[in-house]
Amino acid sequence: MGIHQKIIGLFLIASTLAYGQEKACFFQPSLLRASATIAPTRFYMQETTVALIHGFMEYVLEPKISVRGEANFMAPNGLLLFTNSPEKFPRNYASIYAGFGYHLGKKNWKINLHAEPGMVLAEMAQDPYVNVPSRFKWSACPSYLLKAGTSYYFSKYCHFFAEINFSNGWIRKTPLSSVSLAQYGISAGLGFHLMTKKHHE
Amino acid sequence: MKPIFLLLLFFFALQVNAQDQRTFNPAGMLSLGGRTTVSLFNDHKNEMTGTGVGGQFRLRFSDAVNTDWFFDYITSDILNYAHRTDSHIGWSVLFYPINSFDYFRQTAQFKPKFRPYILAGHCFDYSKIEAKDGTNALDGALYAERWSSAVQAGLGTHLELSPKFDISLTGQYMIHLGNHIETDYDFTSNTLSFHEHKGASLAGHLLVTLSFNYKIARLWGFTKR
């Protein structure tokens, strides 16, 4: 069997599955979903783009309301496009957020809105031009995250998601002016979910 | 003394009776939430807008009275020569002047609604002001810290998006009662010094807080079906 026949065969199987599950609604209260992905993020005040390792977990409390936690870590060698000024950008960066989500739309295709307060942990050079090597210090910085996205629940255990986010905060523990963490980023991919309680229809 | 006691007992009995006949009563409702805070109009010289993060739980005592028990961690800059960290742990009483019960009675589809409130409360505060460059060659670490108490009052509103979930926006002025730390920066020699003033001072700031709350349990009372 050639590659074309295999691809067509896969599409046929996928379309059959989609048709068979057309009436099932996978997004319901007690749904627990999670995923991890690489999220390109632009720190536009620092003119720096970073690949963040992004993971989230979300639990649906009500038909429109969910609670969600997420974390971002700067990937090793994750500075994709960056400034060479060490006083402008942290050497290490991680953030954690927890908040609520609001879900619009019917059945399995949802528009998601999230607002999440959180913390950024960042390691900044303290005297980049005085001592070599420079001293570094970690600091905890208040931050918030706003997110909009869409999700399509195509099977009992899997969904696709695509999100755009904005977050902001300030690293104050620096030798010079505080460093803005204003950023926007995207994340998308395959997510996994399961229903934690039985629903009687 | 005895007539006062009898009068109090009478009012208490009336209240119990009133609550007994009501089908729905929100007393005992416990909510859990997260919050983000902006600190504005700080009294400290040259202090700029601060941003914060925190958490809270909310315990309702009656139809008209609710309470917030919160923790906030707020950071701000003092121009570009120092930065300040504030930790608040405290409580506020929320009073609902428009006290309609509609959403507890609601049998049809829920409609989001605003519920305004007046709040007042008290908190404990830890503040630390650090020099931007962190150390002074002669004196070592350059910072000053203080513990104080504060009172706050303001206005706010819940936006109830479901019977259990709400977003709340609050504006409140917080006055710190206690020692005051003053920073002096000499721009010609680039030196920073701290001065602590003993005794009460009425330094304060305006806090605007956005919080997200979800009702997780009812600690007392029950709903009759």
Short mmCIF file of C-alpha atoms in Angstrom, two decimals:
data_model
loop_
_atom_site.label_atom_id
_atom_site.label_comp_id
_atom_site.label_asym_id
_atom_site.label_seq_id
_atom_site.Cartn_x
_atom_site.Cartn_y
_atom_site.Cartn_z
CA MET A 1 0.00 0.00 0.00
CA GLY A 2 1.44 3.38 -1.02
CA ILE A 3 1.74 6.40 1.24
CA HIS A 4 -1.18 8.16 -0.48
CA GLN A 5 -3.53 5.26 0.17
CA LYS A 6 -2.41 5.18 3.82
CA ILE A 7 -3.08 8.91 4.28
CA ILE A 8 -6.51 8.64 2.63
CA GLY A 9 -7.26 5.62 4.82
CA LEU A 10 -6.34 7.56 7.97
CA PHE A 11 -8.56 10.49 6.93
CA LEU A 12 -11.46 8.10 6.32
CA ILE A 13 -11.01 6.52 9.77
CA ALA A 14 -10.74 9.97 11.39
CA SER A 15 -13.85 11.24 9.63
CA THR A 16 -15.77 8.11 10.71
CA LEU A 17 -14.73 8.70 14.32
CA ALA A 18 -15.75 12.36 14.09
CA TYR A 19 -19.14 11.41 12.63
CA GLY A 20 -19.70 8.68 15.22
CA GLN A 21 -19.01 11.07 18.10
CA GLU A 22 -20.81 14.06 16.64
CA LYS A 23 -23.46 14.18 19.34
CA ALA A 24 -21.22 13.48 22.35
CA CYS A 25 -20.24 16.53 24.38
CA PHE A 26 -16.85 16.01 25.97
CA PHE A 27 -16.59 19.41 27.66
CA GLN A 28 -18.58 19.06 30.86
CA PRO A 29 -18.15 19.81 34.57
CA SER A 30 -15.54 17.55 36.23
CA LEU A 31 -13.42 17.42 33.07
CA LEU A 32 -9.72 17.53 33.90
CA ARG A 33 -7.39 18.58 31.11
CA ALA A 34 -3.67 19.11 30.84
CA SER A 35 -0.93 19.60 28.32
CA ALA A 36 2.65 20.75 27.84
CA THR A 37 4.15 22.53 24.89
CA ILE A 38 6.84 24.93 23.72
CA ALA A 39 5.52 28.50 23.78
CA PRO A 40 7.38 31.19 21.80
CA THR A 41 7.13 34.37 23.85
CA ARG A 42 8.14 37.93 23.01
CA PHE A 43 9.36 40.20 25.83
CA TYR A 44 8.71 43.29 23.74
CA MET A 45 10.14 45.82 26.20
CA GLN A 46 13.46 43.95 26.15
CA GLU A 47 13.29 43.10 22.44
CA THR A 48 13.87 39.48 23.35
CA THR A 49 12.11 36.34 22.17
CA VAL A 50 12.25 33.21 24.28
CA ALA A 51 11.14 29.60 23.92
CA LEU A 52 9.27 28.80 27.14
CA ILE A 53 8.37 25.29 28.23
CA HIS A 54 4.71 25.69 29.10
CA GLY A 55 2.44 23.33 30.99
CA PHE A 56 -1.07 23.69 32.37
CA MET A 57 -3.74 21.77 34.24
CA GLU A 58 -7.38 22.80 34.27
CA TYR A 59 -10.50 21.49 35.99
CA VAL A 60 -14.00 22.37 34.77
CA LEU A 61 -16.17 23.34 37.75
CA GLU A 62 -19.32 24.44 35.92
CA PRO A 63 -20.45 24.47 32.28
CA LYS A 64 -18.72 27.84 31.78
CA ILE A 65 -16.27 28.08 34.69
CA SER A 66 -12.95 26.34 35.27
CA VAL A 67 -9.99 26.64 37.61
CA ARG A 68 -6.55 26.49 36.04
CA GLY A 69 -2.89 26.44 37.02
CA GLU A 70 0.06 26.81 34.70
CA ALA A 71 3.81 27.16 34.69
CA ASN A 72 6.46 28.42 32.28
CA PHE A 73 10.19 27.74 32.32
CA MET A 74 12.81 29.26 30.08
CA ALA A 75 14.13 26.36 28.06
CA PRO A 76 17.89 25.68 28.17
CA ASN A 77 19.40 27.85 25.44
CA GLY A 78 15.85 29.21 25.10
CA LEU A 79 16.86 32.74 24.11
CA LEU A 80 15.98 32.79 20.43
CA LEU A 81 16.40 36.47 19.59
CA PHE A 82 17.91 38.45 22.38
CA THR A 83 19.67 41.50 23.64
CA ASN A 84 23.29 41.14 24.75
CA SER A 85 22.82 43.41 27.76
CA PRO A 86 22.79 41.24 30.91
CA GLU A 87 21.18 44.00 32.99
CA LYS A 88 18.14 43.90 30.71
CA PHE A 89 17.12 40.27 30.85
CA PRO A 90 17.21 37.47 33.47
CA ARG A 91 19.61 34.54 33.17
CA ASN A 92 16.91 32.17 34.43
CA TYR A 93 13.17 32.67 34.35
CA ALA A 94 10.17 30.69 35.60
CA SER A 95 6.58 31.69 36.24
CA ILE A 96 3.57 30.10 37.92
CA TYR A 97 -0.04 31.24 37.68
CA ALA A 98 -3.37 30.10 39.10
CA GLY A 99 -6.78 31.48 38.25
CA PHE A 100 -10.10 30.95 36.59
CA GLY A 101 -11.33 30.41 33.06
CA TYR A 102 -14.57 31.33 31.33
CA HIS A 103 -15.70 29.17 28.41
CA LEU A 104 -18.04 30.24 25.65
CA GLY A 105 -19.43 28.21 22.78
CA LYS A 106 -21.48 25.12 22.40
CA LYS A 107 -20.60 21.46 22.68
CA ASN A 108 -17.02 20.61 21.80
CA TRP A 109 -15.69 23.82 20.31
CA LYS A 110 -14.97 26.39 23.01
CA ILE A 111 -13.61 29.90 23.19
CA ASN A 112 -11.62 30.25 26.43
CA LEU A 113 -10.82 33.39 28.44
CA HIS A 114 -8.49 33.21 31.42
CA ALA A 115 -7.31 35.66 34.07
CA GLU A 116 -4.64 34.39 36.44
CA PRO A 117 -2.55 36.13 39.09
CA GLY A 118 0.86 34.60 39.69
CA MET A 119 4.54 34.93 40.45
CA VAL A 120 7.68 35.16 38.36
CA LEU A 121 10.98 33.81 39.69
CA ALA A 122 13.88 35.45 37.90
CA GLU A 123 17.65 35.47 38.30
CA MET A 124 19.26 38.81 37.42
CA ALA A 125 22.87 39.96 37.20
CA GLN A 126 23.60 42.37 40.08
CA ASP A 127 26.79 44.04 38.89
CA PRO A 128 27.21 43.08 35.24
CA TYR A 129 29.86 45.66 34.38
CA VAL A 130 31.70 45.85 37.71
CA ASN A 131 32.61 42.26 38.55
CA VAL A 132 33.43 39.40 36.19
CA PRO A 133 31.77 37.03 36.63
CA SER A 134 28.81 39.01 37.93
CA ARG A 135 26.82 38.07 41.04
CA PHE A 136 23.30 36.83 40.33
CA LYS A 137 20.24 37.06 42.58
CA TRP A 138 16.85 35.38 42.42
CA SER A 139 13.75 37.40 43.15
CA ALA A 140 10.02 36.70 43.34
CA CYS A 141 7.96 39.19 41.35
CA PRO A 142 4.15 39.55 41.33
CA SER A 143 2.68 39.07 37.90
CA TYR A 144 -0.61 38.45 36.10
CA LEU A 145 -1.61 36.57 32.99
CA LEU A 146 -4.47 37.21 30.57
CA LYS A 147 -5.20 34.57 27.99
CA ALA A 148 -7.63 33.95 25.15
CA GLY A 149 -7.84 30.83 23.09
CA THR A 150 -9.89 28.12 21.53
CA SER A 151 -10.14 24.38 22.09
CA TYR A 152 -11.69 21.61 20.07
CA TYR A 153 -12.55 18.38 21.92
CA PHE A 154 -12.50 15.77 19.18
CA SER A 155 -12.39 12.57 21.24
CA LYS A 156 -13.03 11.24 24.71
CA TYR A 157 -9.42 11.82 25.75
CA CYS A 158 -7.84 14.36 23.37
CA HIS A 159 -8.36 17.93 22.23
CA PHE A 160 -6.58 20.57 20.21
CA PHE A 161 -5.92 23.97 21.73
CA ALA A 162 -4.46 27.28 20.56
CA GLU A 163 -3.95 30.24 22.88
CA ILE A 164 -2.49 33.72 22.88
CA ASN A 165 -1.46 35.30 26.16
CA PHE A 166 -0.27 38.56 27.65
CA SER A 167 1.41 38.87 31.01
CA ASN A 168 3.21 41.58 32.90
CA GLY A 169 5.30 42.13 36.01
CA TRP A 170 8.50 43.83 37.14
CA ILE A 171 11.84 42.52 38.37
CA ARG A 172 12.75 45.08 41.04
CA LYS A 173 15.91 43.43 42.39
CA THR A 174 18.28 44.88 39.80
CA PRO A 175 21.16 47.33 40.13
CA LEU A 176 19.64 49.75 37.65
CA SER A 177 16.04 50.45 36.63
CA SER A 178 13.52 47.67 37.18
CA VAL A 179 13.08 45.25 34.29
CA SER A 180 9.65 44.96 32.72
CA LEU A 181 8.35 41.46 32.07
CA ALA A 182 5.63 42.59 29.67
CA GLN A 183 5.28 39.80 27.15
CA TYR A 184 2.95 38.14 24.70
CA GLY A 185 3.17 34.58 23.56
CA ILE A 186 1.42 31.77 21.80
CA SER A 187 0.95 28.13 22.63
CA ALA A 188 -0.84 25.42 20.72
CA GLY A 189 -0.93 21.69 20.50
CA LEU A 190 -2.58 18.50 21.55
CA GLY A 191 -4.11 18.35 25.00
CA PHE A 192 -5.34 15.43 27.03
CA HIS A 193 -8.44 15.24 29.19
CA LEU A 194 -10.58 12.86 31.14
CA MET A 195 -13.91 13.02 32.92
CA THR A 196 -13.39 12.58 36.65
CA LYS A 197 -17.07 12.01 37.48
CA LYS A 198 -19.80 10.08 35.72
CA HIS A 199 -22.59 12.13 34.12
CA HIS A 200 -26.05 10.66 33.70
CA GLU A 201 -27.67 11.96 30.53
CA MET B 1 -28.91 44.33 83.35
CA LYS B 2 -31.63 41.70 83.28
CA PRO B 3 -33.99 43.68 80.96
CA ILE B 4 -31.14 44.22 78.48
CA PHE B 5 -30.38 40.50 78.49
CA LEU B 6 -34.07 39.69 77.91
CA LEU B 7 -34.24 42.23 75.09
CA LEU B 8 -31.17 40.71 73.39
CA LEU B 9 -32.68 37.25 73.77
CA PHE B 10 -35.92 38.51 72.20
CA PHE B 11 -34.09 39.97 69.18
CA PHE B 12 -32.03 36.81 68.82
CA ALA B 13 -35.21 34.71 68.86
CA LEU B 14 -36.77 36.98 66.22
CA GLN B 15 -33.71 36.61 64.02
CA VAL B 16 -33.66 32.81 64.35
CA ASN B 17 -37.37 32.72 63.54
CA ALA B 18 -36.87 34.95 60.48
CA GLN B 19 -34.09 32.71 59.18
CA ASP B 20 -36.10 29.62 59.88
CA GLN B 21 -38.88 30.68 57.54
CA ARG B 22 -36.50 31.59 54.74
CA THR B 23 -35.83 28.92 52.18
CA PHE B 24 -32.32 30.12 51.30
CA ASN B 25 -29.67 31.60 53.55
CA PRO B 26 -26.10 32.36 52.41
CA ALA B 27 -24.59 32.38 55.93
CA GLY B 28 -21.67 30.01 56.35
CA MET B 29 -20.64 30.13 52.67
CA LEU B 30 -16.87 29.77 52.23
CA SER B 31 -15.16 30.99 49.04
CA LEU B 32 -11.57 30.63 47.92
CA GLY B 33 -9.86 32.96 45.47
CA GLY B 34 -6.81 34.61 44.00
CA ARG B 35 -6.21 38.33 43.63
CA THR B 36 -4.01 40.87 41.95
CA THR B 37 -3.48 44.35 43.40
CA VAL B 38 -2.23 47.70 42.15
CA SER B 39 -0.90 50.17 44.74
CA LEU B 40 -1.39 53.83 43.79
CA PHE B 41 -0.77 57.28 45.31
CA ASN B 42 1.81 55.94 47.76
CA ASP B 43 2.69 58.37 50.54
CA HIS B 44 6.36 57.42 50.45
CA LYS B 45 8.50 60.06 48.74
CA ASN B 46 9.23 59.15 45.09
CA GLU B 47 7.48 55.78 45.37
CA MET B 48 5.95 54.65 42.12
CA THR B 49 2.96 52.43 41.32
CA GLY B 50 3.27 48.97 42.87
CA THR B 51 1.94 45.64 41.68
CA GLY B 52 1.00 42.67 43.80
CA VAL B 53 -0.36 39.17 43.97
CA GLY B 54 -2.19 37.34 46.70
CA GLY B 55 -4.92 35.02 47.82
CA GLN B 56 -7.99 35.18 49.98
CA PHE B 57 -10.85 33.25 51.44
CA ARG B 58 -14.27 34.73 52.04
CA LEU B 59 -16.64 33.72 54.80
CA ARG B 60 -20.20 34.99 54.81
CA PHE B 61 -21.91 35.62 58.12
CA SER B 62 -25.36 36.79 57.07
CA ASP B 63 -27.43 38.14 54.20
CA ALA B 64 -25.77 41.54 54.36
CA VAL B 65 -22.36 40.79 55.89
CA ASN B 66 -19.41 39.00 54.35
CA THR B 67 -15.71 38.87 55.33
CA ASP B 68 -12.49 38.69 53.32
CA TRP B 69 -9.33 37.14 54.83
CA PHE B 70 -6.44 37.99 52.56
CA PHE B 71 -2.70 37.95 51.93
CA ASP B 72 -0.99 40.34 49.49
CA TYR B 73 2.62 40.58 48.31
CA ILE B 74 3.26 43.96 46.66
CA THR B 75 6.46 45.37 45.14
CA SER B 76 7.16 48.89 43.96
CA ASP B 77 10.04 51.12 42.91
CA ILE B 78 11.29 54.25 44.65
CA LEU B 79 12.50 56.02 41.53
CA ASN B 80 15.50 54.00 40.37
CA TYR B 81 17.52 54.02 43.60
CA ALA B 82 15.49 51.66 45.82
CA HIS B 83 12.63 49.20 45.75
CA ARG B 84 10.01 48.37 48.33
CA THR B 85 8.28 45.10 49.25
CA ASP B 86 5.05 45.01 51.27
CA SER B 87 3.36 41.94 52.70
CA HIS B 88 -0.19 42.42 53.98
CA ILE B 89 -2.14 39.86 55.94
CA GLY B 90 -5.53 40.95 57.16
CA TRP B 91 -9.27 40.93 57.00
CA SER B 92 -12.14 43.12 55.82
CA VAL B 93 -15.83 43.19 56.56
CA LEU B 94 -18.05 43.61 53.49
CA PHE B 95 -21.49 45.12 53.88
CA TYR B 96 -24.04 44.82 51.07
CA PRO B 97 -26.35 47.86 51.06
CA ILE B 98 -28.41 46.42 48.20
CA ASN B 99 -29.22 43.08 49.64
CA SER B 100 -31.44 41.22 47.22
CA PHE B 101 -31.66 37.49 47.52
CA ASP B 102 -32.66 36.82 43.96
CA TYR B 103 -29.86 34.58 42.95
CA PHE B 104 -30.33 32.19 45.84
CA ARG B 105 -34.00 31.84 44.94
CA GLN B 106 -33.45 31.73 41.23
CA THR B 107 -35.00 28.72 39.59
CA ALA B 108 -34.74 29.85 35.97
CA GLN B 109 -31.42 30.30 34.14
CA PHE B 110 -28.87 32.31 36.09
CA LYS B 111 -28.13 35.83 34.87
CA PRO B 112 -24.83 37.55 35.79
CA LYS B 113 -25.28 40.54 38.08
CA PHE B 114 -23.38 43.15 40.05
CA ARG B 115 -23.50 43.24 43.86
CA PRO B 116 -21.88 46.41 45.29
CA TYR B 117 -20.45 46.59 48.81
CA ILE B 118 -18.78 48.85 51.35
CA LEU B 119 -15.77 47.39 53.15
CA ALA B 120 -13.60 48.21 56.14
CA GLY B 121 -10.96 46.21 57.92
CA HIS B 122 -7.56 45.80 59.42
CA CYS B 123 -4.26 44.21 58.45
CA PHE B 124 -0.72 43.57 59.59
CA ASP B 125 2.04 44.78 57.32
CA TYR B 126 5.71 44.00 56.80
CA SER B 127 7.65 46.49 54.65
CA LYS B 128 11.22 46.27 53.42
CA ILE B 129 13.01 48.97 51.46
CA GLU B 130 16.24 47.96 49.73
CA ALA B 131 18.79 49.97 47.82
CA LYS B 132 18.85 49.09 44.13
CA ASP B 133 22.53 48.20 44.20
CA GLY B 134 21.87 46.12 47.33
CA THR B 135 25.04 46.90 49.30
CA ASN B 136 27.11 49.75 50.51
CA ALA B 137 30.89 49.21 50.48
CA LEU B 138 31.20 50.39 54.10
CA ASP B 139 27.95 49.28 55.72
CA GLY B 140 27.14 46.02 53.94
CA ALA B 141 23.54 45.29 52.99
CA LEU B 142 21.58 48.50 52.64
CA TYR B 143 17.96 48.10 53.63
CA ALA B 144 15.40 49.09 56.24
CA GLU B 145 12.37 47.14 57.43
CA ARG B 146 9.40 47.56 59.72
CA TRP B 147 6.33 45.79 61.05
CA SER B 148 3.19 47.83 61.33
CA SER B 149 -0.55 47.65 61.55
CA ALA B 150 -2.99 49.24 59.14
CA VAL B 151 -6.66 49.98 58.66
CA GLN B 152 -8.44 50.11 55.33
CA ALA B 153 -11.83 51.13 53.96
CA GLY B 154 -13.35 51.39 50.52
CA LEU B 155 -15.93 50.38 47.97
CA GLY B 156 -16.27 47.46 45.63
CA THR B 157 -18.55 45.22 43.65
CA HIS B 158 -18.87 41.55 42.85
CA LEU B 159 -19.74 40.50 39.33
CA GLU B 160 -21.50 37.21 39.93
CA LEU B 161 -21.03 35.13 36.82
CA SER B 162 -22.63 32.00 38.27
CA PRO B 163 -24.25 31.12 41.62
CA LYS B 164 -20.83 29.98 42.87
CA PHE B 165 -18.32 32.13 40.97
CA ASP B 166 -17.66 35.87 41.11
CA ILE B 167 -15.11 38.45 40.04
CA SER B 168 -14.67 41.30 42.54
CA LEU B 169 -13.20 44.75 42.00
CA THR B 170 -12.32 46.76 45.11
CA GLY B 171 -10.86 50.22 45.66
CA GLN B 172 -9.72 50.91 49.22
CA TYR B 173 -7.47 53.33 51.03
CA MET B 174 -5.07 51.75 53.52
CA ILE B 175 -3.54 53.83 56.32
CA HIS B 176 -0.47 52.41 58.07
CA LEU B 177 -0.32 53.06 61.81
CA GLY B 178 3.20 52.78 63.12
CA ASN B 179 6.81 53.66 62.57
CA HIS B 180 7.63 55.37 59.31
CA ILE B 181 10.73 54.72 57.20
CA GLU B 182 11.93 57.65 55.16
CA THR B 183 14.49 57.34 52.38
CA ASP B 184 16.84 60.15 51.50
CA TYR B 185 18.76 60.02 48.26
CA ASP B 186 21.50 62.47 47.43
CA PHE B 187 21.55 62.76 43.67
CA THR B 188 24.93 64.47 43.58
CA SER B 189 26.83 61.82 45.54
CA ASN B 190 24.44 58.94 44.68
CA THR B 191 24.11 57.91 48.33
CA LEU B 192 21.02 56.49 49.96
CA SER B 193 20.19 56.72 53.65
CA PHE B 194 17.25 55.56 55.76
CA HIS B 195 15.61 57.38 58.65
CA GLU B 196 13.12 55.73 60.94
CA HIS B 197 10.51 57.91 62.63
CA LYS B 198 9.00 56.46 65.78
CA GLY B 199 5.34 56.78 66.62
CA ALA B 200 2.19 56.79 64.59
CA SER B 201 2.17 58.32 61.16
CA LEU B 202 -0.74 58.24 58.75
CA ALA B 203 1.14 57.17 55.64
CA GLY B 204 -1.06 55.22 53.28
CA HIS B 205 -1.85 54.14 49.77
CA LEU B 206 -4.79 53.41 47.49
CA LEU B 207 -5.16 49.72 46.64
CA VAL B 208 -7.18 48.55 43.66
CA THR B 209 -7.77 44.80 43.83
CA LEU B 210 -9.23 42.41 41.29
CA SER B 211 -10.09 39.00 42.71
CA PHE B 212 -11.63 35.75 41.49
CA ASN B 213 -13.64 33.73 43.99
CA TYR B 214 -15.34 30.36 43.99
CA LYS B 215 -17.68 29.09 46.70
CA ILE B 216 -16.27 25.78 47.87
CA ALA B 217 -18.22 24.87 51.00
CA ARG B 218 -20.98 25.80 53.42
CA LEU B 219 -19.62 25.66 56.94
CA TRP B 220 -22.94 26.06 58.73
CA GLY B 221 -26.61 26.45 57.90
CA PHE B 222 -28.37 24.47 55.24
CA THR B 223 -30.78 24.87 52.36
CA LYS B 224 -34.30 23.54 52.71
CA ARG B 225 -35.66 21.79 49.64
#
